[in-house]
PDB file of C-alpha atoms in Angstrom:
ATOM      1  CA  UNK D  15     -30.892  16.532   2.814  1.00  0.00           C
ATOM      2  CA  UNK D  16     -32.351  13.058   3.188  1.00  0.00           C
ATOM      3  CA  UNK D  17     -33.889  12.027   6.497  1.00  0.00           C
ATOM      4  CA  UNK D  18     -32.578   9.738   9.204  1.00  0.00           C
ATOM      5  CA  UNK D  19     -32.131   6.015   8.616  1.00  0.00           C
ATOM      6  CA  UNK D  20     -31.427   3.651  11.527  1.00  0.00           C
ATOM      7  CA  UNK D  21     -30.756  -0.068  11.765  1.00  0.00           C
ATOM      8  CA  UNK D  22     -29.295  -2.515  14.271  1.00  0.00           C
ATOM      9  CA  UNK D  23     -26.035  -4.349  13.679  1.00  0.00           C
ATOM     10  CA  UNK D  24     -22.898  -5.395  15.571  1.00  0.00           C
ATOM     11  CA  UNK D  25     -24.815  -5.147  18.845  1.00  0.00           C
ATOM     12  CA  UNK D  26     -25.489  -1.445  18.389  1.00  0.00           C
ATOM     13  CA  UNK D  27     -27.624   0.993  16.392  1.00  0.00           C
ATOM     14  CA  UNK D  28     -26.343   2.707  13.273  1.00  0.00           C
ATOM     15  CA  UNK D  29     -27.822   6.070  12.349  1.00  0.00           C
ATOM     16  CA  UNK D  30     -27.411   7.669   8.921  1.00  0.00           C
ATOM     17  CA  UNK D  31     -28.170  11.251   7.982  1.00  0.00           C
ATOM     18  CA  UNK D  32     -27.944  12.565   4.445  1.00  0.00           C
ATOM     19  CA  UNK D  33     -28.169   9.120   2.808  1.00  0.00           C
ATOM     20  CA  UNK D  34     -30.463   8.287  -0.084  1.00  0.00           C
ATOM     21  CA  UNK D  35     -32.464   5.047   0.253  1.00  0.00           C
ATOM     22  CA  UNK D  36     -30.109   3.386  -2.239  1.00  0.00           C
ATOM     23  CA  UNK D  37     -26.978   4.511  -0.387  1.00  0.00           C
ATOM     24  CA  UNK D  38     -28.493   3.493   2.949  1.00  0.00           C
ATOM     25  CA  UNK D  39     -29.095   0.003   1.563  1.00  0.00           C
ATOM     26  CA  UNK D  40     -25.442  -0.228   0.496  1.00  0.00           C
ATOM     27  CA  UNK D  41     -24.318   0.933   3.931  1.00  0.00           C
ATOM     28  CA  UNK D  42     -26.429  -1.780   5.557  1.00  0.00           C
ATOM     29  CA  UNK D  43     -24.666  -4.320   3.354  1.00  0.00           C
ATOM     30  CA  UNK D  44     -21.264  -2.963   4.390  1.00  0.00           C
ATOM     31  CA  UNK D  45     -22.032  -3.445   8.092  1.00  0.00           C
ATOM     32  CA  UNK D  46     -23.642  -6.839   7.490  1.00  0.00           C
ATOM     33  CA  UNK D  47     -20.522  -8.013   5.687  1.00  0.00           C
ATOM     34  CA  UNK D  48     -18.217  -7.039   8.523  1.00  0.00           C
ATOM     35  CA  UNK D  49     -20.570  -8.561  11.094  1.00  0.00           C
ATOM     36  CA  UNK D  50     -20.789 -11.818   9.165  1.00  0.00           C
ATOM     37  CA  UNK D  51     -17.003 -12.147   8.914  1.00  0.00           C
ATOM     38  CA  UNK D  52     -15.922 -11.007  12.369  1.00  0.00           C
ATOM     39  CA  UNK D  53     -18.723 -11.546  14.892  1.00  0.00           C
ATOM     40  CA  UNK D  54     -17.791 -13.913  17.706  1.00  0.00           C
ATOM     41  CA  UNK D  55     -21.515 -14.259  18.474  1.00  0.00           C
ATOM     42  CA  UNK D  56     -22.165 -15.863  15.082  1.00  0.00           C
ATOM     43  CA  UNK D  57     -20.791 -19.424  15.109  1.00  0.00           C
ATOM     44  CA  UNK D  58     -20.625 -19.402  11.303  1.00  0.00           C
ATOM     45  CA  UNK D  59     -18.390 -16.312  11.078  1.00  0.00           C
ATOM     46  CA  UNK D  60     -14.798 -16.713   9.994  1.00  0.00           C
ATOM     47  CA  UNK D  61     -13.499 -15.417  13.305  1.00  0.00           C
ATOM     48  CA  UNK D  62     -15.725 -17.770  15.317  1.00  0.00           C
ATOM     49  CA  UNK D  63     -14.354 -20.675  13.335  1.00  0.00           C
ATOM     50  CA  UNK D  64     -10.826 -19.506  14.070  1.00  0.00           C
ATOM     51  CA  UNK D  65     -11.738 -19.281  17.760  1.00  0.00           C
ATOM     52  CA  UNK D  66     -13.151 -22.823  17.879  1.00  0.00           C
ATOM     53  CA  UNK D  67     -10.160 -24.216  16.002  1.00  0.00           C
ATOM     54  CA  UNK D  68     -12.028 -25.388  12.912  1.00  0.00           C
ATOM     55  CA  UNK D  69     -10.139 -22.911  10.694  1.00  0.00           C
ATOM     56  CA  UNK D  70      -6.533 -21.776  10.965  1.00  0.00           C
ATOM     57  CA  UNK D  71      -5.926 -18.035  10.807  1.00  0.00           C
ATOM     58  CA  UNK D  72      -3.474 -18.663   7.975  1.00  0.00           C
ATOM     59  CA  UNK D  73      -6.302 -20.225   5.946  1.00  0.00           C
ATOM     60  CA  UNK D  74      -8.739 -17.340   6.336  1.00  0.00           C
ATOM     61  CA  UNK D  75      -9.418 -14.883   3.478  1.00  0.00           C
ATOM     62  CA  UNK D  76      -6.695 -12.284   2.937  1.00  0.00           C
ATOM     63  CA  UNK D  77      -9.007  -9.466   4.065  1.00  0.00           C
ATOM     64  CA  UNK D  78      -9.379 -11.122   7.481  1.00  0.00           C
ATOM     65  CA  UNK D  79      -5.630 -11.510   7.825  1.00  0.00           C
ATOM     66  CA  UNK D  80      -5.179  -7.889   6.742  1.00  0.00           C
ATOM     67  CA  UNK D  81      -7.553  -6.674   9.470  1.00  0.00           C
ATOM     68  CA  UNK D  82      -5.697  -8.788  12.029  1.00  0.00           C
ATOM     69  CA  UNK D  83      -2.397  -7.277  10.824  1.00  0.00           C
ATOM     70  CA  UNK D  84      -3.904  -3.802  11.195  1.00  0.00           C
ATOM     71  CA  UNK D  85      -4.946  -4.605  14.765  1.00  0.00           C
ATOM     72  CA  UNK D  86      -1.448  -5.891  15.559  1.00  0.00           C
ATOM     73  CA  UNK D  87       0.020  -2.699  14.128  1.00  0.00           C
ATOM     74  CA  UNK D  88      -2.198  -0.660  16.445  1.00  0.00           C
ATOM     75  CA  UNK D  89      -1.123  -2.842  19.373  1.00  0.00           C
ATOM     76  CA  UNK D  90       2.474  -1.914  18.568  1.00  0.00           C
ATOM     77  CA  UNK D  91       1.681   1.776  18.086  1.00  0.00           C
ATOM     78  CA  UNK D  92      -0.174   2.000  21.400  1.00  0.00           C
ATOM     79  CA  UNK D  93       2.445   0.105  23.349  1.00  0.00           C
ATOM     80  CA  UNK D  94      -0.029  -2.695  24.012  1.00  0.00           C
ATOM     81  CA  UNK D  95      -2.815  -0.519  25.417  1.00  0.00           C
ATOM     82  CA  UNK D  96      -4.931  -1.673  22.483  1.00  0.00           C
ATOM     83  CA  UNK D  97      -4.909  -5.385  21.683  1.00  0.00           C
ATOM     84  CA  UNK D  98      -6.801  -7.758  19.362  1.00  0.00           C
ATOM     85  CA  UNK D  99      -6.504 -10.595  21.871  1.00  0.00           C
ATOM     86  CA  UNK D 100      -8.876 -11.367  24.702  1.00  0.00           C
ATOM     87  CA  UNK D 101      -7.374 -12.351  28.050  1.00  0.00           C
ATOM     88  CA  UNK D 102      -8.046 -15.994  27.115  1.00  0.00           C
ATOM     89  CA  UNK D 103      -6.067 -15.588  23.889  1.00  0.00           C
ATOM     90  CA  UNK D 104      -9.045 -15.552  21.508  1.00  0.00           C
ATOM     91  CA  UNK D 105      -8.613 -13.174  18.574  1.00  0.00           C
ATOM     92  CA  UNK D 106     -11.267 -10.472  18.811  1.00  0.00           C
ATOM     93  CA  UNK D 107     -11.197  -7.779  16.120  1.00  0.00           C
ATOM     94  CA  UNK D 108     -14.244  -5.845  17.332  1.00  0.00           C
ATOM     95  CA  UNK D 109     -11.896  -3.036  18.345  1.00  0.00           C
ATOM     96  CA  UNK D 110     -11.267  -2.166  14.702  1.00  0.00           C
ATOM     97  CA  UNK D 111     -14.008  -3.687  12.539  1.00  0.00           C
ATOM     98  CA  UNK D 112     -16.786  -1.277  13.560  1.00  0.00           C
ATOM     99  CA  UNK D 113     -14.574   1.665  12.665  1.00  0.00           C
ATOM    100  CA  UNK D 114     -13.620  -0.003   9.382  1.00  0.00           C
ATOM    101  CA  UNK D 115     -17.314  -0.495   8.597  1.00  0.00           C
ATOM    102  CA  UNK D 116     -17.967   3.191   9.336  1.00  0.00           C
ATOM    103  CA  UNK D 117     -15.020   4.162   7.128  1.00  0.00           C
ATOM    104  CA  UNK D 118     -16.343   2.058   4.259  1.00  0.00           C
ATOM    105  CA  UNK D 119     -19.860   3.383   4.813  1.00  0.00           C
ATOM    106  CA  UNK D 120     -18.438   6.858   4.391  1.00  0.00           C
ATOM    107  CA  UNK D 121     -16.902   5.800   1.088  1.00  0.00           C
ATOM    108  CA  UNK D 122     -20.335   4.605  -0.052  1.00  0.00           C
ATOM    109  CA  UNK D 123     -21.928   7.928   0.867  1.00  0.00           C
ATOM    110  CA  UNK D 124     -19.126   9.841  -0.837  1.00  0.00           C
ATOM    111  CA  UNK D 125     -19.605   7.825  -4.019  1.00  0.00           C
ATOM    112  CA  UNK D 126     -23.340   8.485  -3.937  1.00  0.00           C
ATOM    113  CA  UNK D 127     -22.769  12.242  -3.712  1.00  0.00           C
ATOM    114  CA  UNK D 128     -19.602  12.473  -5.861  1.00  0.00           C
ATOM    115  CA  UNK D 129     -17.664  13.369  -2.722  1.00  0.00           C
ATOM    116  CA  UNK D 130     -19.582  16.589  -2.216  1.00  0.00           C
ATOM    117  CA  UNK D 131     -22.406  15.551   0.092  1.00  0.00           C
ATOM    118  CA  UNK D 132     -23.389  16.384   3.647  1.00  0.00           C
ATOM    119  CA  UNK D 133     -23.771  13.214   5.704  1.00  0.00           C
ATOM    120  CA  UNK D 134     -23.227  11.621   9.089  1.00  0.00           C
ATOM    121  CA  UNK D 135     -22.676   7.995  10.104  1.00  0.00           C
ATOM    122  CA  UNK D 136     -23.082   7.242  13.816  1.00  0.00           C
ATOM    123  CA  UNK D 137     -22.585   3.809  15.365  1.00  0.00           C
ATOM    124  CA  UNK D 138     -22.330   3.134  19.078  1.00  0.00           C
ATOM    125  CA  UNK D 139     -20.375   6.213  20.105  1.00  0.00           C
ATOM    126  CA  UNK D 140     -18.380   6.532  16.864  1.00  0.00           C
ATOM    127  CA  UNK D 141     -19.217   9.267  14.357  1.00  0.00           C
ATOM    128  CA  UNK D 142     -17.901  10.147  10.909  1.00  0.00           C
ATOM    129  CA  UNK D 143     -19.154  13.134   8.934  1.00  0.00           C
ATOM    130  CA  UNK D 144     -18.771  15.008   5.691  1.00  0.00           C
ATOM    131  CA  UNK D 145     -19.727  18.613   5.012  1.00  0.00           C
ATOM    132  CA  UNK D 146     -22.193  20.436   7.256  1.00  0.00           C
ATOM    133  CA  UNK D 147     -25.430  19.779   9.062  1.00  0.00           C
ATOM    134  CA  UNK D 148     -26.970  23.013   7.794  1.00  0.00           C
ATOM    135  CA  UNK D 149     -25.487  25.774   5.628  1.00  0.00           C
ATOM    136  CA  UNK D 150     -22.474  26.985   7.640  1.00  0.00           C
ATOM    137  CA  UNK D 151     -23.382  24.982  10.738  1.00  0.00           C
ATOM    138  CA  UNK D 152     -20.997  22.025  11.220  1.00  0.00           C
ATOM    139  CA  UNK D 153     -22.064  18.616  12.462  1.00  0.00           C
ATOM    140  CA  UNK D 154     -22.108  18.471  16.265  1.00  0.00           C
ATOM    141  CA  UNK D 155     -21.708  15.515  18.607  1.00  0.00           C
ATOM    142  CA  UNK D 156     -22.560  15.652  22.290  1.00  0.00           C
ATOM    143  CA  UNK D 157     -20.218  14.356  24.997  1.00  0.00           C
ATOM    144  CA  UNK D 158     -22.057  13.009  28.022  1.00  0.00           C
ATOM    145  CA  UNK D 159     -20.927  13.013  31.622  1.00  0.00           C
ATOM    146  CA  UNK D 160     -19.951   9.387  32.429  1.00  0.00           C
ATOM    147  CA  UNK D 161     -21.279   9.831  35.963  1.00  0.00           C
ATOM    148  CA  UNK D 162     -24.596  11.320  34.822  1.00  0.00           C
ATOM    149  CA  UNK D 163     -25.663   9.845  31.494  1.00  0.00           C
ATOM    150  CA  UNK D 164     -28.472  12.363  31.057  1.00  0.00           C
ATOM    151  CA  UNK D 165     -26.068  15.314  31.196  1.00  0.00           C
ATOM    152  CA  UNK D 166     -24.195  16.639  28.167  1.00  0.00           C
ATOM    153  CA  UNK D 167     -20.939  18.254  29.285  1.00  0.00           C
ATOM    154  CA  UNK D 168     -19.737  19.418  25.907  1.00  0.00           C
ATOM    155  CA  UNK D 169     -20.398  19.485  22.185  1.00  0.00           C
ATOM    156  CA  UNK D 170     -17.784  18.576  19.593  1.00  0.00           C
ATOM    157  CA  UNK D 171     -18.159  20.555  16.386  1.00  0.00           C
ATOM    158  CA  UNK D 172     -16.682  18.525  13.542  1.00  0.00           C
ATOM    159  CA  UNK D 173     -15.067  20.501  10.756  1.00  0.00           C
ATOM    160  CA  UNK D 174     -12.613  19.208   8.146  1.00  0.00           C
ATOM    161  CA  UNK D 175     -10.081  17.784   8.553  1.00  0.00           C
ATOM    162  CA  UNK D 176     -11.394  16.737  11.980  1.00  0.00           C
ATOM    163  CA  UNK D 177     -14.248  14.597  10.647  1.00  0.00           C
ATOM    164  CA  UNK D 178     -14.285  11.744  13.159  1.00  0.00           C
ATOM    165  CA  UNK D 179     -15.032  11.357  16.848  1.00  0.00           C
ATOM    166  CA  UNK D 180     -15.170   8.216  18.985  1.00  0.00           C
ATOM    167  CA  UNK D 181     -16.099   7.746  22.620  1.00  0.00           C
ATOM    168  CA  UNK D 182     -15.181   4.680  24.628  1.00  0.00           C
ATOM    169  CA  UNK D 183     -16.126   4.048  28.225  1.00  0.00           C
ATOM    170  CA  UNK D 184     -17.710   1.859  30.853  1.00  0.00           C
ATOM    171  CA  UNK D 185     -20.842   3.804  31.790  1.00  0.00           C
ATOM    172  CA  UNK D 186     -23.256   2.087  29.396  1.00  0.00           C
ATOM    173  CA  UNK D 187     -21.765  -1.377  28.788  1.00  0.00           C
ATOM    174  CA  UNK D 188     -19.813  -1.861  32.000  1.00  0.00           C
ATOM    175  CA  UNK D 189     -16.260  -3.208  32.077  1.00  0.00           C
ATOM    176  CA  UNK D 190     -16.091  -4.561  28.523  1.00  0.00           C
ATOM    177  CA  UNK D 191     -12.634  -3.122  27.784  1.00  0.00           C
ATOM    178  CA  UNK D 192      -9.607  -5.278  28.550  1.00  0.00           C
ATOM    179  CA  UNK D 193      -7.470  -3.116  30.793  1.00  0.00           C
ATOM    180  CA  UNK D 194      -3.781  -3.676  31.210  1.00  0.00           C
ATOM    181  CA  UNK D 195      -3.608  -1.423  34.258  1.00  0.00           C
ATOM    182  CA  UNK D 196      -5.694  -0.405  37.255  1.00  0.00           C
ATOM    183  CA  UNK D 197      -8.732   1.492  36.017  1.00  0.00           C
ATOM    184  CA  UNK D 198      -7.590   5.090  35.526  1.00  0.00           C
ATOM    185  CA  UNK D 199     -10.101   6.374  32.985  1.00  0.00           C
ATOM    186  CA  UNK D 200     -13.811   5.645  32.718  1.00  0.00           C
ATOM    187  CA  UNK D 201     -14.406   7.451  29.428  1.00  0.00           C
ATOM    188  CA  UNK D 202     -12.377   8.937  26.584  1.00  0.00           C
ATOM    189  CA  UNK D 203     -13.477  10.932  23.562  1.00  0.00           C
ATOM    190  CA  UNK D 204     -10.996  11.184  20.700  1.00  0.00           C
ATOM    191  CA  UNK D 205     -11.372  13.605  17.796  1.00  0.00           C
ATOM    192  CA  UNK D 206      -9.335  12.759  14.701  1.00  0.00           C
ATOM    193  CA  UNK D 207      -9.146  13.024  10.930  1.00  0.00           C
ATOM    194  CA  UNK D 208     -10.167   9.382  10.470  1.00  0.00           C
ATOM    195  CA  UNK D 209     -12.521   7.124  12.367  1.00  0.00           C
ATOM    196  CA  UNK D 210     -10.172   4.158  12.822  1.00  0.00           C
ATOM    197  CA  UNK D 211      -7.607   6.299  14.637  1.00  0.00           C
ATOM    198  CA  UNK D 212     -10.318   7.896  16.782  1.00  0.00           C
ATOM    199  CA  UNK D 213     -11.900   4.566  17.730  1.00  0.00           C
ATOM    200  CA  UNK D 214      -8.696   2.663  18.481  1.00  0.00           C
ATOM    201  CA  UNK D 215      -7.167   5.447  20.559  1.00  0.00           C
ATOM    202  CA  UNK D 216     -10.376   6.001  22.550  1.00  0.00           C
ATOM    203  CA  UNK D 217     -10.194   2.335  23.538  1.00  0.00           C
ATOM    204  CA  UNK D 218      -6.458   2.540  24.242  1.00  0.00           C
ATOM    205  CA  UNK D 219      -6.861   5.530  26.561  1.00  0.00           C
ATOM    206  CA  UNK D 220      -9.531   3.780  28.652  1.00  0.00           C
ATOM    207  CA  UNK D 221      -7.493   0.567  28.707  1.00  0.00           C
ATOM    208  CA  UNK D 222      -4.312   2.337  29.768  1.00  0.00           C
ATOM    209  CA  UNK D 223      -3.169   4.864  32.344  1.00  0.00           C
ATOM    210  CA  UNK D 224      -1.966   8.451  32.531  1.00  0.00           C
ATOM    211  CA  UNK D 225       1.388   7.612  30.967  1.00  0.00           C
ATOM    212  CA  UNK D 226      -0.402   5.991  28.023  1.00  0.00           C
ATOM    213  CA  UNK D 227      -2.569   9.084  27.598  1.00  0.00           C
ATOM    214  CA  UNK D 228       0.457  11.373  27.588  1.00  0.00           C
ATOM    215  CA  UNK D 229       2.336   9.220  25.089  1.00  0.00           C
ATOM    216  CA  UNK D 230      -0.593   8.663  22.754  1.00  0.00           C
ATOM    217  CA  UNK D 231      -1.499  12.338  22.625  1.00  0.00           C
ATOM    218  CA  UNK D 232       2.118  13.329  21.988  1.00  0.00           C
ATOM    219  CA  UNK D 233       2.603  10.823  19.176  1.00  0.00           C
ATOM    220  CA  UNK D 234      -0.768  10.987  17.414  1.00  0.00           C
ATOM    221  CA  UNK D 235      -2.460  13.953  15.733  1.00  0.00           C
ATOM    222  CA  UNK D 236      -5.641  13.796  17.805  1.00  0.00           C
ATOM    223  CA  UNK D 237      -7.619  15.769  20.353  1.00  0.00           C
ATOM    224  CA  UNK D 238      -8.641  13.937  23.536  1.00  0.00           C
ATOM    225  CA  UNK D 239     -11.114  14.547  26.337  1.00  0.00           C
ATOM    226  CA  UNK D 240     -10.705  11.918  29.067  1.00  0.00           C
ATOM    227  CA  UNK D 241     -12.584  11.410  32.321  1.00  0.00           C
ATOM    228  CA  UNK D 242     -10.628   9.788  35.145  1.00  0.00           C
ATOM    229  CA  UNK D 243     -12.127   7.463  37.727  1.00  0.00           C
ATOM    230  CA  UNK D 244     -11.366  10.030  40.439  1.00  0.00           C
ATOM    231  CA  UNK D 245     -13.411  12.709  38.661  1.00  0.00           C
ATOM    232  CA  UNK D 246     -10.499  14.519  37.027  1.00  0.00           C
ATOM    233  CA  UNK D 247     -11.072  15.647  33.438  1.00  0.00           C
ATOM    234  CA  UNK D 248      -8.121  15.654  31.064  1.00  0.00           C
ATOM    235  CA  UNK D 249      -8.252  17.679  27.845  1.00  0.00           C
ATOM    236  CA  UNK D 250      -5.616  18.306  25.200  1.00  0.00           C
ATOM    237  CA  UNK D 251      -5.450  21.937  24.009  1.00  0.00           C
ATOM    238  CA  UNK D 252      -7.212  21.007  20.787  1.00  0.00           C
ATOM    239  CA  UNK D 253     -10.027  19.263  22.629  1.00  0.00           C
ATOM    240  CA  UNK D 254     -10.471  22.182  25.004  1.00  0.00           C
ATOM    241  CA  UNK D 255     -10.855  24.459  21.990  1.00  0.00           C
ATOM    242  CA  UNK D 256     -13.051  22.075  20.000  1.00  0.00           C
ATOM    243  CA  UNK D 257     -15.478  21.044  22.729  1.00  0.00           C
ATOM    244  CA  UNK D 258     -17.962  23.829  23.290  1.00  0.00           C
ATOM    245  CA  UNK D 259     -19.077  23.742  26.901  1.00  0.00           C
ATOM    246  CA  UNK D 260     -22.781  23.382  27.567  1.00  0.00           C
ATOM    247  CA  UNK D 261     -24.068  25.427  30.548  1.00  0.00           C
ATOM    248  CA  UNK D 262     -25.491  23.400  33.397  1.00  0.00           C
ATOM    249  CA  UNK D 263     -29.259  23.379  33.727  1.00  0.00           C
ATOM    250  CA  UNK D 264     -30.559  25.880  36.301  1.00  0.00           C
TER     251      UNK D 264
END
């Protein structure tokens, strides 16, 4: 298996395992393309120009409008817990574009290995994998304690069809998630078959409340491990079975 490749983009670090130098270069281009179109920190991006009023959303490329439509669909499916609109009304698609970039990066790695490779894409708490890390050993992703960032409280072992995991929370970046309710959850890890579902629902759980968590986990085929602000840990049956507990240090 190829070594580890890392690069910075979208305000985070992307890590690739199992990628050839050529595939890694293509993956970089995938992330750069999404960043160039959707970054609100780049005044020349399409979305920045929509935000400043110099371009109408209706006049943007169809792919931009399609991503916005996808975000609106997720807003509907989550009952508004996830939204592509900032409190000031500005359209912000960062809640879906990183996951879309990871999804497309996975397609690049699949094409490079004829769909039979072993690889991992990790970007800011979101992970998508294919195959195994070693022989019969599946890829593993650690879940940290939001109250103690140096403590791993569990390890998610990703095996098909559960190939994606996303963690959203406030411990590292502070209150960057637009909540529609009093802060109930400080961190949520969602394990799913696809990275977009995992990423969006991790955000929706943190943005919502207990009722949102119950509804989302009953309607979506996902496993969820959520940490409440009061210290309570919520785990769906699938998450409890998937997350291997790590013993506390003596």
